[in-house]
XYZ file of C-alpha atoms in Angstrom:
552
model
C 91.922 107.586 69.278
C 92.030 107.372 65.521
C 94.818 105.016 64.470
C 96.060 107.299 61.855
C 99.157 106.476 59.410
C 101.309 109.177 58.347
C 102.548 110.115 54.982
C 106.164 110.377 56.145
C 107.832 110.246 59.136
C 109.352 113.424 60.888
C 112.984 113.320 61.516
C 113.761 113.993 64.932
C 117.687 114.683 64.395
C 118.130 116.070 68.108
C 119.466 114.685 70.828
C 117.344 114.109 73.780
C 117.982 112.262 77.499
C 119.584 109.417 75.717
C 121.941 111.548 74.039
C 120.564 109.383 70.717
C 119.159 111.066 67.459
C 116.581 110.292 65.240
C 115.021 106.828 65.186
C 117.102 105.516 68.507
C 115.015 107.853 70.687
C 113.732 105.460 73.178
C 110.196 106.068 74.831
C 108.149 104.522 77.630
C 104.406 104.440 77.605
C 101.920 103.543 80.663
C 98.895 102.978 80.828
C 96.594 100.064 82.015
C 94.599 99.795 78.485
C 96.209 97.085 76.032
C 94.437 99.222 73.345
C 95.658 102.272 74.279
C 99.108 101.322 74.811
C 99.087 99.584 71.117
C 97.815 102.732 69.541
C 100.058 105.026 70.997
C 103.096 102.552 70.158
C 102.090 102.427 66.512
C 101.858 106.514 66.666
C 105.090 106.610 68.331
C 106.580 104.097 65.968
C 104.924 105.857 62.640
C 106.955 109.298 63.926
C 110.458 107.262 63.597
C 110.788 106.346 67.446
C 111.700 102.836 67.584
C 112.640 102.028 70.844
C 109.042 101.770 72.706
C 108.417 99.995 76.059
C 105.019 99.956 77.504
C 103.607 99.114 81.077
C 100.341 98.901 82.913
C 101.355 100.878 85.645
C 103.602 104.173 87.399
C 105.053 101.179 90.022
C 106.044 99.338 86.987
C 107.282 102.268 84.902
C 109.271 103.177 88.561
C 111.189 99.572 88.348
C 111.582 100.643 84.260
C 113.383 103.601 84.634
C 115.412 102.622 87.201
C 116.585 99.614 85.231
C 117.000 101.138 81.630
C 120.579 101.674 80.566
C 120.021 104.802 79.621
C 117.372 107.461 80.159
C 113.807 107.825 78.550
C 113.497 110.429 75.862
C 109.739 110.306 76.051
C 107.705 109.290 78.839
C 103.346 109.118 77.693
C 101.139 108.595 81.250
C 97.571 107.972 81.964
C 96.509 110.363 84.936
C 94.292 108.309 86.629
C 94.901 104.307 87.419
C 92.200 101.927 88.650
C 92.093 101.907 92.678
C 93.825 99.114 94.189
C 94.606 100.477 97.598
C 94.231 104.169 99.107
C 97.735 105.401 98.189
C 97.811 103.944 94.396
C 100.235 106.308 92.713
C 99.262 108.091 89.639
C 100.846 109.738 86.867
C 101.477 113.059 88.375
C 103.063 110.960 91.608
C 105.016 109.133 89.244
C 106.304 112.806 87.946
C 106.548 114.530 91.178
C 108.613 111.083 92.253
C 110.761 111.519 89.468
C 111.229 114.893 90.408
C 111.748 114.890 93.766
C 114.606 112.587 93.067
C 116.071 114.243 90.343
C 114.988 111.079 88.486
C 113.859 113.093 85.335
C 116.580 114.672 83.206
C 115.478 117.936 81.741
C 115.483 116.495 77.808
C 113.010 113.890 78.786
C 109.653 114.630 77.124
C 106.899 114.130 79.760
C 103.596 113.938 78.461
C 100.278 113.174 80.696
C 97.095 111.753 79.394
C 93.858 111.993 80.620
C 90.074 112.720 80.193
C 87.975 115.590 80.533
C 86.713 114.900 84.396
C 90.342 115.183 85.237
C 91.342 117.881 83.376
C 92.270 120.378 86.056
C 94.121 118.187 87.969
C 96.031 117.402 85.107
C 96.543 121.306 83.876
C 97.605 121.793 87.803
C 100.096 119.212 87.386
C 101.758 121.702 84.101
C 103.391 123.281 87.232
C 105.418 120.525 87.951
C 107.538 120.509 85.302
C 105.381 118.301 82.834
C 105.725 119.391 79.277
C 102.412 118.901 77.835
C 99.040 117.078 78.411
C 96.551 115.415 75.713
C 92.894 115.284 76.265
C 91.438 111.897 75.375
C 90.611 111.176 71.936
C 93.006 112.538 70.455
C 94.234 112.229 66.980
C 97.608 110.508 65.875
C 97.937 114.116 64.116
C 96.993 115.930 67.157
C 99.834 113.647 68.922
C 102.196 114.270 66.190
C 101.609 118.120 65.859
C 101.802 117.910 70.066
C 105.345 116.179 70.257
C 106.780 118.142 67.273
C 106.144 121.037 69.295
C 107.819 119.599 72.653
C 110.933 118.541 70.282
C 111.463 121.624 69.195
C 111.383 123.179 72.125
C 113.641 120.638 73.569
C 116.015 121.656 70.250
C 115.923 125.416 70.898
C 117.380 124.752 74.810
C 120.139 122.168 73.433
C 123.154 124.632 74.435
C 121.352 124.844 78.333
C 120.648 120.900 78.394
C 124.651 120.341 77.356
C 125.472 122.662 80.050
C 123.339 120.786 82.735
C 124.931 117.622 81.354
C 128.484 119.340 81.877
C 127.428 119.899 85.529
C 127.732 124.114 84.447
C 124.676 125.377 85.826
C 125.639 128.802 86.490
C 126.551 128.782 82.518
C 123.370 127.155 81.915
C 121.244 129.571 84.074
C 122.635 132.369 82.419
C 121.894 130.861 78.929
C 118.367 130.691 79.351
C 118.199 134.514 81.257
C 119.551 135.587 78.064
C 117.167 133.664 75.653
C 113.858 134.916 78.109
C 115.283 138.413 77.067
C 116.248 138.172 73.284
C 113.575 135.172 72.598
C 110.019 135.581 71.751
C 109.842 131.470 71.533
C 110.063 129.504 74.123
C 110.669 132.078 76.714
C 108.474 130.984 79.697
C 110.325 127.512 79.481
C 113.819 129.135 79.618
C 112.631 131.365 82.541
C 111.321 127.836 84.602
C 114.557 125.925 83.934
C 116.786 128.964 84.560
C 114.864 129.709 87.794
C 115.354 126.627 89.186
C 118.576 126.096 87.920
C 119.483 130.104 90.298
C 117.522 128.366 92.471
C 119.647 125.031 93.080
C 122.481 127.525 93.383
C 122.003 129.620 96.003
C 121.720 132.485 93.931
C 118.439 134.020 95.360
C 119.202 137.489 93.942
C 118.762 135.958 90.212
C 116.544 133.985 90.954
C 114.024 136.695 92.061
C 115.545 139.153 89.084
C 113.775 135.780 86.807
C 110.694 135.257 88.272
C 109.574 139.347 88.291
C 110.542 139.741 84.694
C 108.229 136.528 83.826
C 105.437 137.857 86.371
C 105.783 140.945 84.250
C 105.029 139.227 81.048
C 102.724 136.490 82.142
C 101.370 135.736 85.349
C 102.316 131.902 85.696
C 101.939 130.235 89.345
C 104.913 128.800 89.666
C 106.839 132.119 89.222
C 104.668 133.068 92.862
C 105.586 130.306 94.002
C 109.170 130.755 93.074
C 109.192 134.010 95.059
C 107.869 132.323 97.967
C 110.752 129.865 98.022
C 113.022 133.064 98.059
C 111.115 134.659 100.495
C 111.531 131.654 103.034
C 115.434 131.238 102.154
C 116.132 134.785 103.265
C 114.275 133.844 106.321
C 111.340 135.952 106.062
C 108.715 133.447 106.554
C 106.331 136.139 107.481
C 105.781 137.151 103.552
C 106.445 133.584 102.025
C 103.441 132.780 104.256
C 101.192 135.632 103.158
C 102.535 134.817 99.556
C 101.448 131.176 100.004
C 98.213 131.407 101.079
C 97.045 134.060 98.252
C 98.616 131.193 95.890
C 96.763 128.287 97.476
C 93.125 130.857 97.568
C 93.855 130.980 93.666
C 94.904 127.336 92.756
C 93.793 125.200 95.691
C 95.149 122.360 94.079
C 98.459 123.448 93.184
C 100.600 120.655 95.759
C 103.680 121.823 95.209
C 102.483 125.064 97.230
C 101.489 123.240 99.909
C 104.711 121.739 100.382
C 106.611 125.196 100.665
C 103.953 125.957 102.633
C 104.487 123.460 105.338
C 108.126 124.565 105.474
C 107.385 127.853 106.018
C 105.325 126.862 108.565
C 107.530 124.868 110.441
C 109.833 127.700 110.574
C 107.455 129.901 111.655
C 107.139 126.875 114.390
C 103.422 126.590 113.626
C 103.786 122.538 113.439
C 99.845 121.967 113.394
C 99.463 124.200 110.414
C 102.628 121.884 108.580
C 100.510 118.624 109.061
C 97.378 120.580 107.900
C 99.752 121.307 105.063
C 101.782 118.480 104.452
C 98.142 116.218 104.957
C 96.427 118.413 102.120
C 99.583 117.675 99.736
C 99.171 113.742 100.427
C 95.037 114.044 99.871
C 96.246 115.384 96.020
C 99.124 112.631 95.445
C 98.792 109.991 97.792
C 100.608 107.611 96.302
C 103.809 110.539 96.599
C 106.371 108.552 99.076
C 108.256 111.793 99.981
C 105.281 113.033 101.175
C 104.172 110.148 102.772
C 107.094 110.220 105.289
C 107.272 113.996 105.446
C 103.881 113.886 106.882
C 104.569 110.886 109.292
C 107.480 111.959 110.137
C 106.336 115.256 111.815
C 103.062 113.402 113.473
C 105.727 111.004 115.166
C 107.373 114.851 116.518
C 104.277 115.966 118.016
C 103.526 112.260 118.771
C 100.683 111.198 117.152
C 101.848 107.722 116.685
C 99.050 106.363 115.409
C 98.397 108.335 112.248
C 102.705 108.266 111.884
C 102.635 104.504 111.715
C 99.311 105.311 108.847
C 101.569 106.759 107.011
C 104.990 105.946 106.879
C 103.981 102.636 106.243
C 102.333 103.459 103.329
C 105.510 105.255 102.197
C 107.411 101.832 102.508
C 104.375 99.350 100.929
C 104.619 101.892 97.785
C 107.705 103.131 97.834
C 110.187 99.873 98.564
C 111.772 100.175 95.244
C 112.084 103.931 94.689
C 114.635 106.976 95.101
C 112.340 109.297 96.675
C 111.954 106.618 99.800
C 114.356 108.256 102.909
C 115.776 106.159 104.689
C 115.004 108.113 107.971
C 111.614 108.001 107.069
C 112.292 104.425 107.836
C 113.900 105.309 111.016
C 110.637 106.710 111.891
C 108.378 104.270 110.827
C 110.677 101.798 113.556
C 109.644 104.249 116.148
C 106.006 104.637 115.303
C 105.447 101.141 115.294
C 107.354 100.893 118.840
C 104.710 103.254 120.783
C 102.072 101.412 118.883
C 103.172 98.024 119.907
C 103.410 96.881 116.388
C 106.731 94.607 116.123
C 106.409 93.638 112.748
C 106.957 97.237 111.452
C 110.196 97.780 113.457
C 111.599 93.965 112.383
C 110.566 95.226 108.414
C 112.539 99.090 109.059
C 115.741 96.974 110.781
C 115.482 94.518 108.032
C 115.220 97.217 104.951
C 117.861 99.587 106.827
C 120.361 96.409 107.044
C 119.921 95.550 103.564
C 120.485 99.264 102.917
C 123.796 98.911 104.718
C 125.190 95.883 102.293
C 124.651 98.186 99.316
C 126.617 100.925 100.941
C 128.838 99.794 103.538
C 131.203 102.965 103.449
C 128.034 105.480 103.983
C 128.260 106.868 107.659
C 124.618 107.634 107.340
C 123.378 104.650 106.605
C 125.597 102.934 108.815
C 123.952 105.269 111.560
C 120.149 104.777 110.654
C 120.281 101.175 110.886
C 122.318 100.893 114.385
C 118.947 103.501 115.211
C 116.808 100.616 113.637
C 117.828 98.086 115.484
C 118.479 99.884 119.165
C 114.368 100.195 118.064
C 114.244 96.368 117.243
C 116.066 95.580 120.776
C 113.331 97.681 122.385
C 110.378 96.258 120.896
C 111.674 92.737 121.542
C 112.338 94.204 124.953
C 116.168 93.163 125.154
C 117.046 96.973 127.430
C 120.661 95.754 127.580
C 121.027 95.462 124.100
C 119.490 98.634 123.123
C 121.363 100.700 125.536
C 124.736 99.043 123.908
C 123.336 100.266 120.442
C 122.312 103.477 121.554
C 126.269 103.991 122.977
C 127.517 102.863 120.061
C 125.606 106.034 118.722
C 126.514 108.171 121.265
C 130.310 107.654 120.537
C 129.486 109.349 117.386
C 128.391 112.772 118.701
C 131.389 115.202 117.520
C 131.807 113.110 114.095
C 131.491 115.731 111.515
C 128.723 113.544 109.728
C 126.701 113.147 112.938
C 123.665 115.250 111.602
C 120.609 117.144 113.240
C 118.154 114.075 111.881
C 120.835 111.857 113.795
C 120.724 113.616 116.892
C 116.573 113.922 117.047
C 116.878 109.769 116.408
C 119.559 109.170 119.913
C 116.783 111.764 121.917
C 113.601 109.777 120.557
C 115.778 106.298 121.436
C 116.994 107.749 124.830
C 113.464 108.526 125.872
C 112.030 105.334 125.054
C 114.821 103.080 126.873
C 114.300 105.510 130.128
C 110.993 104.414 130.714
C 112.309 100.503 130.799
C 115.393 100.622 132.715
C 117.748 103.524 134.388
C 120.070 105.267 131.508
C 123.451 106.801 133.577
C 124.592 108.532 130.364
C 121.185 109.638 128.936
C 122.082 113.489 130.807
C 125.508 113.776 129.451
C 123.807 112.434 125.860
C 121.084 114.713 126.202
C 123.655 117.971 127.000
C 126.153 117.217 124.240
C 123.212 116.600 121.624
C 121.481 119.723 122.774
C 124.852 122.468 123.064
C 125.524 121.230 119.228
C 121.971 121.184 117.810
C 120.342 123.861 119.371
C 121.135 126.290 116.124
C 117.631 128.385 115.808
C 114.744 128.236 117.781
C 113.090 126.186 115.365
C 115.314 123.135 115.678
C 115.843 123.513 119.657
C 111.914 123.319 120.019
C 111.918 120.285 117.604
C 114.207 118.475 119.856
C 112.319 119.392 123.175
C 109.413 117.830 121.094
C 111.411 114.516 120.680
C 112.198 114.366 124.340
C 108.313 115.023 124.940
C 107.568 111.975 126.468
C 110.136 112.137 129.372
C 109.625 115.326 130.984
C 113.031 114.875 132.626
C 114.857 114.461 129.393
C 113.254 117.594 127.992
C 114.388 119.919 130.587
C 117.387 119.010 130.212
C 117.422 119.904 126.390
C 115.386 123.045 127.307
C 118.293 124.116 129.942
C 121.294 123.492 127.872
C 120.365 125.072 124.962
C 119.595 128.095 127.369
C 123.130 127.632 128.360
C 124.729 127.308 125.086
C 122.685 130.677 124.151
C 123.992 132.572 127.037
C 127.787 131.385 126.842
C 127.421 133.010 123.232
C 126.024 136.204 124.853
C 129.010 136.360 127.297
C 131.156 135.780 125.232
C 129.893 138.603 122.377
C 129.780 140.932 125.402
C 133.398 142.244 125.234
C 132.597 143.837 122.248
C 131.148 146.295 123.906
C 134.416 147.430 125.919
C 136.123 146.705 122.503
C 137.832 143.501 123.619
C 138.022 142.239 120.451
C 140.531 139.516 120.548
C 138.662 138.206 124.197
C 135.864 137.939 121.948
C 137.037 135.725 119.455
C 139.351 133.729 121.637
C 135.854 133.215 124.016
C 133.944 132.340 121.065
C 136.171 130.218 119.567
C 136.637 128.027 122.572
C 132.791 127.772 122.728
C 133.034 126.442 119.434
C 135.305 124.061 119.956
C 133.475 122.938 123.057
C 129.986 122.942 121.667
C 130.449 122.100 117.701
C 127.709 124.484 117.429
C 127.169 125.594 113.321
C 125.402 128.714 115.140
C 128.119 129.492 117.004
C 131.022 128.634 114.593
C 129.185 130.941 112.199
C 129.235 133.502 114.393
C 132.908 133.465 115.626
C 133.680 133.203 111.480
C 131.796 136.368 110.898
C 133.074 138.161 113.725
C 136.611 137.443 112.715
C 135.450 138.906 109.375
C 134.079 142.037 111.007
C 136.281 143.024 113.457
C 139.748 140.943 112.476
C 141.054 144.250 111.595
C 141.751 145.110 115.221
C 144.022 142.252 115.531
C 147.423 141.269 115.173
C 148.053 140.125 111.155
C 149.759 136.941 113.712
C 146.816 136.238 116.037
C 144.294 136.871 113.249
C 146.180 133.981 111.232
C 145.533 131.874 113.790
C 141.946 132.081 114.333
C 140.992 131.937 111.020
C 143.006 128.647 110.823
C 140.865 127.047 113.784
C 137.920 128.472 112.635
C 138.139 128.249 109.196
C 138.881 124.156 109.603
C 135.671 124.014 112.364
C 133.295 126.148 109.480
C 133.935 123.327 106.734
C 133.636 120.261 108.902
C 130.605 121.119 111.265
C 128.318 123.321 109.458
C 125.609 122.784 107.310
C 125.996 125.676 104.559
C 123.128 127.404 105.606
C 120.837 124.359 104.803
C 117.110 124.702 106.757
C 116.123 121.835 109.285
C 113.500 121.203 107.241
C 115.046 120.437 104.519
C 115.998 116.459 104.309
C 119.549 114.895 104.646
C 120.552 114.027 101.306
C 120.083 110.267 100.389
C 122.691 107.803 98.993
């Protein structure tokens, strides 16, 4: 790289993640040659950006960014890092980390560098939301002429970026609809944020109206992929799969299709095709700690322990000190190391999970994951007496409106575990009211028969009560046909009630919807009371089980 002065310094009078103009733009460079991270200072500094940190590594950039006051305006990555274990992290795991965990405001300027041998990884990684990629040497011109371009582009979307900052992102969404359709600049970017901004809001109708307009004027992978997503949020995983593999056939490296992949999989309750997929995503970024656990987290399901602990002890050795680490993942990484007889990693998930707690002492979650920790700690130190206290302590918690599906998978995996070392009295009432109010698709039911694997006893239960819970639901839909209408709600409303179902709340709220016109304007005020309080407390807004519990 040619250390090359300029005559005068653009003025970059925009304001970027910072919210600072001009020469207060703040930028973070990494990479592990002294050399390089001089020149591209000086380049940086020569262009009027003043404020330049530089690090050897993502993990230290991680620790960086979480620490600055304010957000980077300009990050500048190496791809590639010298090896120092299998699951280093690299620059595209440092961006798909940032991304994951919404880490990486939409003005920051993300900018990969790398060499020809690792070019296509590097153009693969333009799908996940980096803005631009240099191929080593470059020029401090070709740099300049590079960035100018980004900031400009950044400029033209300034009205969507102050939208996103004024949490509007319907407003912002349809901003950059209308500047794909009136712009000839720029419009590819405004279709990708838009997208994902319809995306992020449910609205899957606009979303899809986005992504065929751009497929219509350039055929751009992540558009496909886009469709996919659609595809498997109106629940037809049937064509998001078909849709995924012609994607994959065409960019076999493009990891952010496997991931959707692997969900659509898992619907389609095809859980050894989800670890094929979810194991090719962490051969690409191995150093990615949402992956990581993902991964490890469905091996511990089908219980393949071994490979589990592999992995979500990875997750924790890289990802200790970063946003994208779940703290269920840790959760799991207690219970892998329990069936492998490894004590050390359930002392190290009880000990990160109580530490977890002192930072957020009011968070019912975390609160709940680290009672789970150590009923696992109890166990491995084989103190029965104790665990079985923690795991009631749990079990008190069953109809809390916070008690979650992840929550209820944890008290079946516990339960099945203490069995086999002394006699649990409760574990078939726990098993029954876990089941009758997580049971919600077929999917999820046959996830928790896979947590209560191990103890055959245990899993017939689960397998018989959500058979039950199905079957009250079909009794009680059955005076429809007679035209009972108000013996239909009343019966499904007292299932509801009993059961805390989200399936079955749903239902009795859209049958009210449907057929409340056959009712008394009196009685119908009073269902839609009771039902309308049970539909905001216990359900889930329509949100998949394999998508993750929002962390702290």
């Amino acid at each position: 790289m040619s250390n090359h002065q300029f005559g005068s310094a653009p003025q970059f009078n925009i304001a970027l993640a910072s919210g600072a103009p001009g020469g207060t733009l703040k930028a973070l460079i990494i990479d592990e040659g002294e050399l390089s991270r001089s020149v591209i200072t000086t380049m940086l500094r020569d262009m009027g950006v003043q404020q330049v940190h530089a690090v050897r590594r993502p993990e230290q950039a991680r620790r960086q960014i979480k620490e600055a006051g304010h957000a980077y305006d300009i990050i500048i990555t190496e791809f590639h890092f010298r090896r120092q274990s299998n699951h280093d992290m690299s620059g595209q795991d440092l961006l798909d980390e940032l991304r994951q965990a919404r880490g990486l405001p939409m003005q920051t300027i993300f900018i990969m560098v790398t060499d020809e041998a690792r070019y296509q990884h590097v153009a693969d990684a333009v799908e996940g939301a980096l803005d631009d990629y240099l191929l080593k040497p470059f020029t401090a011109r070709q740099f300049e002429e590079r960035l100018q371009i980004i900031l400009d582009r950044k400029h033209a979307l300034r009205e969507v970026f102050a939208a996103i900052e004024a949490n509007d992102y319907a407003g912002a969404a349809e901003l950059c609809e209308a500047m794909f359709h009136s712009s000839q600049s720029y419009k590819v970017y405004a279709a990708r944020i838009g997208s994902e901004l319809y995306l992020r809001l449910g609205q899957l109708d606009a979303a899809r109206r986005m992504f065929e307009a751009l497929l219509e004027y350039k055929a751009v992978p992540w558009a496909r992929l886009g469709l996919a997503k659609i595809d498997l949020g109106n629940a037809d995983t049937a064509t998001a799969c078909r849709s995924l593999e012609t994607l994959l056939a065409d960019n076999p490296s493009y990891v952010d299709a496997y991931d959707v992949y692997g969900r659509a999989l898992l619907e389609s309750m095809d859980f050894a095709g989800a670890v094929e997929m979810f194991s090719k995503a962490v051969q690409i970024t191995p150093g990615n700690v949402a992956r990581l656990q993902k991964l490890g987290s469905l091996q511990l399901f089908l219980g393949f322990s071994e490979n589990a602990l592999k992995h979500l002890t990875a997750a924790l050795n890289i990802g200790s000190q970063s946003r994208s680490l779940d703290y269920q993942g840790l959760v799991a990484l207690g219970l892998a190391s329990l069936d492998e007889e490894e004590r050390e990693g359930c002392e190290r998930a009880a000990r990160f999970l109580q530490e977890a707690l002192q930072r957020f002492p009011d968070s019912f979650r975390v609160r709940h994951l680290s009672l789970c920790a150590d009923a696992v700690l109890a166990l491995s130190e084989r103190r029965a007496d104790l665990a079985q206290a923690l795991m009631r302590q749990l079990a008190e918690q069953l109809d809390h409106p916070e008690f979650s599906y992840e929550m209820a998978c944890n008290l079946i995996m516990l339960m099945v575990r203490s069995a086999g070392r002394q006699a649990m009295p409760e574990a078939r009432a726990w098993t029954e009211r876990t089941t009758q109010r997580f049971a919600v698709s077929r999917p999820r039911t046959r996830m928790l028969e896979m947590a209560a694997a191990a103890m055959p006893p245990i899993e017939a239960i689960v397998r018989n009560s959500a058979a039950g819970i199905n079957e009250a639901a079909r009794e009680a839909m059955s005076h429809l046909v007679s035209k009972q209408h108000e013996q239909t709600l009343q019966a499904l409303l007292a299932l509801a009630q009993r059961s805390l179902n989200a399936r079955i709340i749903n239902l009795a709220h859209a049958t009210l919807s449907h057929h409340g016109q056959h009712l008394s304007e009196h009685a119908v005020q009073q269902l839609r009371g009771v039902i309308d309080d049970l539909h905001s407390r216990y359900t889930d807004g329509g949100r998949r089980f394999v998508e993750r519990e929002r962390q702290v």
